[in-house]
Coordinates of C-alpha atoms and ligand atoms in Angstrom, one line a residue:
M1 CA 8.2 14.3 5.9
I2 CA 11.0 12.2 7.3
K3 CA 12.6 9.4 5.3
L4 CA 12.7 6.1 7.2
T5 CA 15.5 3.6 6.6
Q6 CA 16.4 0.2 7.9
S7 CA 18.7 1.8 10.5
D8 CA 15.6 3.3 12.2
S9 CA 14.0 1.1 14.8
S10 CA 10.6 2.5 14.0
F11 CA 11.1 1.4 10.4
N12 CA 11.6 -2.2 11.5
E13 CA 8.6 -2.0 13.9
Y14 CA 6.3 -0.7 11.2
L15 CA 7.5 -3.4 8.8
K16 CA 6.8 -6.1 11.3
R17 CA 3.3 -4.9 11.6
R18 CA 2.6 -5.3 7.9
P19 CA 3.8 -8.9 7.4
L20 CA 2.1 -9.3 4.0
W21 CA 4.1 -6.4 2.4
T22 CA 7.6 -6.9 1.1
L23 CA 10.4 -4.4 0.9
A24 CA 11.7 -3.5 -2.6
S25 CA 14.6 -1.1 -3.1
D26 CA 15.8 1.7 -5.3
P27 CA 13.9 3.5 -4.0
D28 CA 12.6 1.7 -0.9
Q29 CA 9.0 0.7 -1.5
L30 CA 6.4 -1.5 0.2
V31 CA 4.9 -4.0 -2.3
R32 CA 1.9 -6.3 -2.0
E33 CA -0.1 -8.3 -4.5
F34 CA -3.9 -8.7 -4.1
A35 CA -6.1 -11.3 -5.9
F36 CA -9.9 -11.1 -6.3
K37 CA -12.6 -13.3 -7.8
D38 CA -12.9 -11.1 -10.9
F39 CA -12.0 -7.8 -12.5
V40 CA -15.0 -5.8 -11.2
T41 CA -14.1 -6.8 -7.6
A42 CA -10.4 -5.8 -8.2
F43 CA -11.5 -2.5 -9.7
S44 CA -13.9 -1.8 -6.8
F45 CA -11.0 -2.3 -4.4
M46 CA -9.0 0.2 -6.4
T47 CA -11.8 2.7 -6.3
S48 CA -12.1 2.5 -2.5
I49 CA -8.4 3.0 -2.2
A50 CA -8.4 5.9 -4.7
L51 CA -11.1 7.8 -2.7
L52 CA -9.2 7.3 0.5
A53 CA -5.8 8.2 -1.1
E54 CA -7.2 11.4 -2.3
Q55 CA -8.5 12.3 1.1
I56 CA -5.2 11.7 2.8
N57 CA -3.2 13.1 -0.1
H58 CA -1.0 10.0 -0.3
H59 CA -1.3 7.9 -3.5
P60 CA -0.3 4.4 -4.4
D61 CA 1.7 3.3 -7.5
W62 CA -0.2 0.4 -8.8
S63 CA -1.0 -1.9 -11.7
N64 CA -4.0 -4.1 -12.4
V65 CA -4.2 -7.2 -14.6
Y66 CA -7.7 -8.7 -14.7
N67 CA -8.3 -9.9 -11.1
K68 CA -4.9 -9.0 -9.7
V69 CA -3.7 -5.7 -8.3
T70 CA -0.1 -4.9 -7.4
I71 CA 0.5 -1.9 -5.1
K72 CA 3.8 -0.2 -4.5
L73 CA 4.0 2.5 -1.8
S74 CA 6.7 5.1 -1.4
T75 CA 6.9 8.8 -0.6
H76 CA 8.1 10.6 -3.7
D77 CA 8.9 13.7 -1.7
V78 CA 11.6 11.8 0.3
G79 CA 12.7 9.3 -2.4
G80 CA 11.8 6.3 -0.2
L81 CA 9.6 5.3 2.7
S82 CA 8.0 7.5 5.3
E83 CA 5.4 6.9 8.1
R84 CA 2.7 7.8 5.6
D85 CA 3.4 4.6 3.5
F86 CA 3.0 2.4 6.5
E87 CA -0.2 4.2 7.4
L88 CA -1.6 3.8 3.9
A89 CA -0.5 0.1 3.9
K90 CA -2.5 -0.4 7.0
L91 CA -5.6 1.3 5.5
I92 CA -5.3 -0.8 2.4
D93 CA -5.0 -4.1 4.4
N94 CA -8.2 -3.1 6.1
I95 CA -10.0 -2.3 2.9
Y96 CA -8.9 -5.6 1.4
L97 CA -10.8 -7.5 4.2
N98 CA -14.0 -6.2 2.7
F99 CA -13.1 -7.6 -0.8
S100 CA -11.2 -10.8 -0.4
N101 CA -12.8 -14.2 -0.4
D102 CA -10.6 -15.5 2.5
Ligands
H2B201 N1 1.8 10.3 -2.8 C1 2.9 9.6 -2.6 N2 2.8 8.3 -2.6 N3 4.0 10.2 -2.3 C2 4.1 11.6 -2.3 O1 5.2 12.1 -2.0 C3 3.0 12.3 -2.5 C4 1.8 11.6 -2.8 N4 3.0 13.6 -2.5 N5 0.6 12.3 -3.1 C5 1.8 14.4 -2.5 C6 0.7 13.8 -3.3 C7 2.3 15.7 -3.1 O2 2.5 15.6 -4.5 C8 1.4 16.9 -2.8 C9 1.9 18.1 -3.4 O3 1.3 17.0 -1.4

């Protein structure tokens, strides 16, 4: 797995394609907050992601408070971001479409 940093053009391309994720540092992480109508919907969203994460063997760091889920993505093996985080972010964005009220 290759660590991507802000000096890589691919890093900035990937970031542009995930406009709802913010970049946190130490280590670099992609962060996004999600809101739902209630706890069960939030937990169902997490369950869908959990099954997918297990399949692709790349797992989110996350927390849940009632109807809110905060997800932080990084690649532990490289101590920052890799292509795999951007791939998982995309999958999560797509799953969210099935759960949000927007
Ligand atoms: N998930 C994430 N987010 N980062 C990793 O580096 C990672 C993972 N590594 N899931 C996988 C599992 C690793 O522990 C196994 C051994 O491949």
